[in-house]
Coordinates of C-alpha atoms in Angstrom, one line a residue:
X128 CA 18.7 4.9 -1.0
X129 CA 19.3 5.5 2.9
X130 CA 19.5 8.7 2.0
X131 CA 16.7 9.5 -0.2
X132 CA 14.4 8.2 2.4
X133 CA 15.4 10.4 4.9
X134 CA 14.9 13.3 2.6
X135 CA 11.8 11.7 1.8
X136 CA 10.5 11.7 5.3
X137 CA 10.8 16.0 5.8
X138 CA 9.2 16.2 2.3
X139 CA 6.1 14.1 3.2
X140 CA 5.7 15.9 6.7
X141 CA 5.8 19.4 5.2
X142 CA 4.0 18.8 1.9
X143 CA 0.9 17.1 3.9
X144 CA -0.3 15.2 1.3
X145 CA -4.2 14.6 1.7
X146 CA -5.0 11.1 0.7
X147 CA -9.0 10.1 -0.7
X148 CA -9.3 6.6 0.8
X149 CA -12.1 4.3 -0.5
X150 CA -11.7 1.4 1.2
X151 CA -13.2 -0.9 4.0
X152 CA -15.1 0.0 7.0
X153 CA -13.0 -2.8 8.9
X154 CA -9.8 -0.8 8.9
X155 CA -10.9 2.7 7.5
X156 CA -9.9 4.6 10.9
X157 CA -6.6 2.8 11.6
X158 CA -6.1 3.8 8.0
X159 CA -6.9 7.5 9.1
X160 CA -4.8 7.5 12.0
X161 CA -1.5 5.8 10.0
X162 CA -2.1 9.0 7.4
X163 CA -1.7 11.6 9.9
X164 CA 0.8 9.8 11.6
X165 CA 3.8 9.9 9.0
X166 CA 2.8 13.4 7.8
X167 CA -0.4 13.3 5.4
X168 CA -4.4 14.3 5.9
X169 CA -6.9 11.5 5.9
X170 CA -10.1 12.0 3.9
X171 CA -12.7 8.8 3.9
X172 CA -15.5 8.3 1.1
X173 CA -17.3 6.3 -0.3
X174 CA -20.6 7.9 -1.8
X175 CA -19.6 8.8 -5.5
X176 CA -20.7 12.3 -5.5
X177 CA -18.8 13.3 -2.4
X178 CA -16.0 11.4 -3.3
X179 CA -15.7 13.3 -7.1
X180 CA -15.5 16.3 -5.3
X181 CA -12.6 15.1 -2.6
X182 CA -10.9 13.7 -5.4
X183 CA -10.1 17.0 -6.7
X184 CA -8.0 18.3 -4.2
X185 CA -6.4 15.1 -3.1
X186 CA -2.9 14.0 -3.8
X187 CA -3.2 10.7 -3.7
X188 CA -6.4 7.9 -4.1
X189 CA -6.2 4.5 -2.6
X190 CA -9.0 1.7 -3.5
X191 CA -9.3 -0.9 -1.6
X192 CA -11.6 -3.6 -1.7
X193 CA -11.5 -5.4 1.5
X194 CA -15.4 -5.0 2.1
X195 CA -16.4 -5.4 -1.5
X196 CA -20.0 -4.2 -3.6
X197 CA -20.5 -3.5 -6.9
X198 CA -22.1 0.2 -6.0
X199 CA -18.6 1.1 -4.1
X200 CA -16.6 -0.3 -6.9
X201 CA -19.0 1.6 -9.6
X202 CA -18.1 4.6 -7.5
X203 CA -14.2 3.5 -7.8
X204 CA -13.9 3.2 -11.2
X205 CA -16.0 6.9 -11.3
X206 CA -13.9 8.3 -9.2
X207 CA -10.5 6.5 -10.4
X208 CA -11.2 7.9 -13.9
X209 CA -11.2 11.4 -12.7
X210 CA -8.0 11.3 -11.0
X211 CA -6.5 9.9 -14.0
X212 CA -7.5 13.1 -16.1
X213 CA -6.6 14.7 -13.1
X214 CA -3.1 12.8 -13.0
X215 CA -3.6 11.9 -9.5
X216 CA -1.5 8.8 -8.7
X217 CA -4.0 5.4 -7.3
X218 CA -3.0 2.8 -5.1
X219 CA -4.7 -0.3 -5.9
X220 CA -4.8 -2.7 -2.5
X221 CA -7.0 -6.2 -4.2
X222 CA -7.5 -7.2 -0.6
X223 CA -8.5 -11.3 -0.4
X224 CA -8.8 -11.9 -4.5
X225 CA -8.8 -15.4 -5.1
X226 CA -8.9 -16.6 -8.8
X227 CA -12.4 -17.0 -10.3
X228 CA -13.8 -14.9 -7.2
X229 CA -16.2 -11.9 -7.5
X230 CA -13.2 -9.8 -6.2
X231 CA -10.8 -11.1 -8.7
X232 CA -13.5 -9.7 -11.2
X233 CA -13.9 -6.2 -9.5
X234 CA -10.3 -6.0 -9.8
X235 CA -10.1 -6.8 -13.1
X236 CA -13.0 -4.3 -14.2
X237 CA -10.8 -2.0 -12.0
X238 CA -7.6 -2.3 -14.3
X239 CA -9.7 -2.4 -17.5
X240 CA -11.4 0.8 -17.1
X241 CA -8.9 2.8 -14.7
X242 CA -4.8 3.5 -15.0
X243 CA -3.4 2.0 -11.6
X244 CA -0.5 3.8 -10.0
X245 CA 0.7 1.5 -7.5
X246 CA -0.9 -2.1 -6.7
X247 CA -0.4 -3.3 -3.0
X248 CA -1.1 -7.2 -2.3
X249 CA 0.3 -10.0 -0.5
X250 CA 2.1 -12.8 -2.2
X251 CA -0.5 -15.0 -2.5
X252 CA -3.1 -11.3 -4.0
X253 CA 0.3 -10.9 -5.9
X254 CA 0.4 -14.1 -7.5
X255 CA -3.4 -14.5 -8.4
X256 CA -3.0 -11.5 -10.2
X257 CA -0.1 -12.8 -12.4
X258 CA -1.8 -16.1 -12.5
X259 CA 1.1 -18.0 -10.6
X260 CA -1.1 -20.5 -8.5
X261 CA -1.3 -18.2 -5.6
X262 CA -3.8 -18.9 -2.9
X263 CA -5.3 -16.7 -0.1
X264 CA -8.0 -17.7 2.7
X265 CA -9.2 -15.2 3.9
X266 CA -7.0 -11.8 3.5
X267 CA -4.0 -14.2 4.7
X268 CA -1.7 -15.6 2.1
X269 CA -1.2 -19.6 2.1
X270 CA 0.5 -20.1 -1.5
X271 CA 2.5 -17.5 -3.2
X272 CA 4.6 -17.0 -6.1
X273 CA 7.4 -19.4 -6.6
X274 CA 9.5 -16.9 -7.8
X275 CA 8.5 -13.3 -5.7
X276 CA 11.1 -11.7 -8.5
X277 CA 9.6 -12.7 -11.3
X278 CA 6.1 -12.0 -10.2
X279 CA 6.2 -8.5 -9.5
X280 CA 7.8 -7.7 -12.6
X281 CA 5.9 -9.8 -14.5
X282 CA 2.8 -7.7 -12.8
X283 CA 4.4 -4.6 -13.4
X284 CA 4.8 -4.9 -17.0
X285 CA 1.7 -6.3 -17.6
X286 CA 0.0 -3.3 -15.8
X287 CA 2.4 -0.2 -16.0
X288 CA 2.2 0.3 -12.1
X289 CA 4.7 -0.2 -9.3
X290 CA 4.1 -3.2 -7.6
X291 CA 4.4 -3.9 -4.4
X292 CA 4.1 -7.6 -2.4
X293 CA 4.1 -7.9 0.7
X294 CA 5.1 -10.7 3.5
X295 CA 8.2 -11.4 5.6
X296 CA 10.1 -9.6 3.1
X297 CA 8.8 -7.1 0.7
X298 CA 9.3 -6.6 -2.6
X299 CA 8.7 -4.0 -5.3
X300 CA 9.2 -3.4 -8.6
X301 CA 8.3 -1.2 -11.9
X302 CA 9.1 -3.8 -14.6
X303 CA 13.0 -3.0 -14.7
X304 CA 14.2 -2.6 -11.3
X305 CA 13.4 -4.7 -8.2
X306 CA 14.4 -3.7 -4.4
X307 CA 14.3 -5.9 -1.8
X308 CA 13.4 -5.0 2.0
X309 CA 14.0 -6.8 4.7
X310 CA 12.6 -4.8 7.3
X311 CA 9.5 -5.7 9.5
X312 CA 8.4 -8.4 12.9
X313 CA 5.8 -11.1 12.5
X314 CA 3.6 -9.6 15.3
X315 CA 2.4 -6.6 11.9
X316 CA 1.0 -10.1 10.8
X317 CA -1.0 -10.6 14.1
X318 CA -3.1 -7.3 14.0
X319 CA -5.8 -7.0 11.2
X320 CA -5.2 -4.2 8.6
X321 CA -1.6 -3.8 8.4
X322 CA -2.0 -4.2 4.8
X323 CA -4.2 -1.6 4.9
X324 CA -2.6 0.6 6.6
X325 CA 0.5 -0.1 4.1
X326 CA -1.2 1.2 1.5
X327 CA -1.7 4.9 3.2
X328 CA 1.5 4.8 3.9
X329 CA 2.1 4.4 0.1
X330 CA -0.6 7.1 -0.8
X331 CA 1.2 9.5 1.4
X332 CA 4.7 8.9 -0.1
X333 CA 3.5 9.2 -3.9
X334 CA 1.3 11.7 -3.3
X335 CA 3.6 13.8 -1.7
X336 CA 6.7 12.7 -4.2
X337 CA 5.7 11.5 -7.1
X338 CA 5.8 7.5 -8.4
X339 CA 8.7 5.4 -8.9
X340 CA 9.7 2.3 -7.1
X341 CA 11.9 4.1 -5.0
X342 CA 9.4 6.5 -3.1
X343 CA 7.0 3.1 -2.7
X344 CA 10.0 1.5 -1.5
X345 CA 10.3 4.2 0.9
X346 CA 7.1 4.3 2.1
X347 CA 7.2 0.3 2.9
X348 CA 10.5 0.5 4.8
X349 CA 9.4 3.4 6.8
X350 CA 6.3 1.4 7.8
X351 CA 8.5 -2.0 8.3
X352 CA 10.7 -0.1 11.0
X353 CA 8.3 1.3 12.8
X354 CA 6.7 -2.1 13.3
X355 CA 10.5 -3.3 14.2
X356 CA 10.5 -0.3 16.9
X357 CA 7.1 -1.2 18.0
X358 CA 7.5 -4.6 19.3
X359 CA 10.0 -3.1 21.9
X360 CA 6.7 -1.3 23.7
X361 CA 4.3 -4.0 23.3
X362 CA 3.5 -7.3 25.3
X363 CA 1.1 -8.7 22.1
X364 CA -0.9 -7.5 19.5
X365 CA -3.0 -5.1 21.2
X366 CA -0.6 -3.3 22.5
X367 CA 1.2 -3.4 19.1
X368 CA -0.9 -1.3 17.0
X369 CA -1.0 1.2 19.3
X370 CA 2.9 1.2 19.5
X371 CA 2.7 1.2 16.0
X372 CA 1.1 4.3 16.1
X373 CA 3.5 5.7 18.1
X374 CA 6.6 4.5 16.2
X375 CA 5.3 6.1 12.7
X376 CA 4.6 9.4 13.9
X377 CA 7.6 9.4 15.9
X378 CA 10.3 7.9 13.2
X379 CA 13.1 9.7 13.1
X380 CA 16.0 9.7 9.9
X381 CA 18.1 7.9 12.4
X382 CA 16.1 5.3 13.1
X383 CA 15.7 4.7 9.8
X384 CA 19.4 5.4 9.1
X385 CA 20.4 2.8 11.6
X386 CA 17.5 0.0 11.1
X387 CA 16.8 -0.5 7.3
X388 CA 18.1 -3.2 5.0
X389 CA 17.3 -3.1 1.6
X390 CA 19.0 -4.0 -1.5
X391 CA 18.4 -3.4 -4.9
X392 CA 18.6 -5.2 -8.1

């Protein structure tokens, strides 16, 4: 796995995968910046016109709904349709779903009319999705799944994506095989749109390699250590992201080499 990732790494930063991201305006240019910074192209939109056209040379379309309306998502589910026939992979990120809410029932309109790649969440997104009694206030977890195993499997089957939750340790899963990563500081929890910026991450990595478990993986370990790295140049959060910044686009293979702990079942 160590070394997969670091081959991983070169492949992404010469392949420069450009990533369609229609997502919020909160974190929409840290979302940017985190593209270019471990080796991809950015590209922003959100009118559906423009964003048909981008889709077409992209490798890779994230939606996220962190600022949610029905227009975007019309546009989404547009938009997510043609990279499917297009077999562009998607990166689903269901920022702040609660059960019942108007964003649980854009996501769901989401999965029933588009083929998901990749879904991104937080436990507590994670297990409202699997219907596991998960709660989030907010875009911030306070309940998850009881059993972080068994939901993103159970999420993975029942959708055909990779799945991928979030929190103090990660974990991600197609269905059959589950790694574990353990990488990561609680300051990335401090700083909104680390989530978001997760997900480009992700966009990046499949875009450029393909989708399995192991490049998503990848791409959440990369991000993980860099945030480890980071907290060595920062005094708080503000200084954070922008050591962040600086720790993606400057990861090496031994960094990653020497700082990442995964495991695999």
């Amino acid at each position: 796995m160590i070394t997969e990732i670091s081959d991983m790494i070169t492949v992404v930063k010469n392949k420069k995968p450009l990533v369609l991201h229609m997502t919020n305006y909160v974190t929409a240019c840290d979302c940017a910046n985190v593209t270019l910074c471990v080796g991809g192209l950015p590209i922003m939109a959100s009118e559906v016109e423009d964003a048909m056209d981008m889709v077409k040379i992209a490798s890779a379309l994230i939606l996220n709904i962190g600022t949610p309306d029905s227009e975007l998502v019309d546009s989404m589910i547009k938009v997510g349709k043609l990279a499917n026939d297009l077999n562009i992979p998607i990166v689903l990120d269901p920022v702040g779903i609660r059960k019942g809410s108007y964003r649980m029932k854009l996501v769901d309109d989401i999965l029933s009319d588009v083929k998901i790649s990749v879904i991104k969440g937080n436990g507590g997104e994670i297990s409202v999705m699997t219907d596991m009694n998960g709660e989030v206030v907010g875009v911030d977890t306070v309940r998850g799944p009881s059993d972080n195993i068994f939901a993103v499997k159970k999420l993975a089957k029942t959708t055909g994506a990779v799945v991928a939750m979030t929190g103090e340790t990660d974990y991600v899963s197609d269905g059959t095989r589950v790694y574990i990563l353990s990488n990561g500081n609680p300051v990335m929890g401090r700083i909104v749109g680390t989530g978001c910026m997760t997900s480009s991450v992700v966009g990046c990595y499949i875009g450029a390699l393909g989708v399995s478990v192991d490049t998503v993986s990848a791409a959440l370990s990369i991000f993980s250590i860099a945030g480890e790295m980071a907290i060595n140049n920062s005094s708080g959060p503000g200084m954070f992201k922008s050591a962040l910044m600086d720790s993606l686009n400057n990861l090496t293979i031994f960094d990653v080499e020497t700082h990442i702990r995964v495991r695999r079942l």
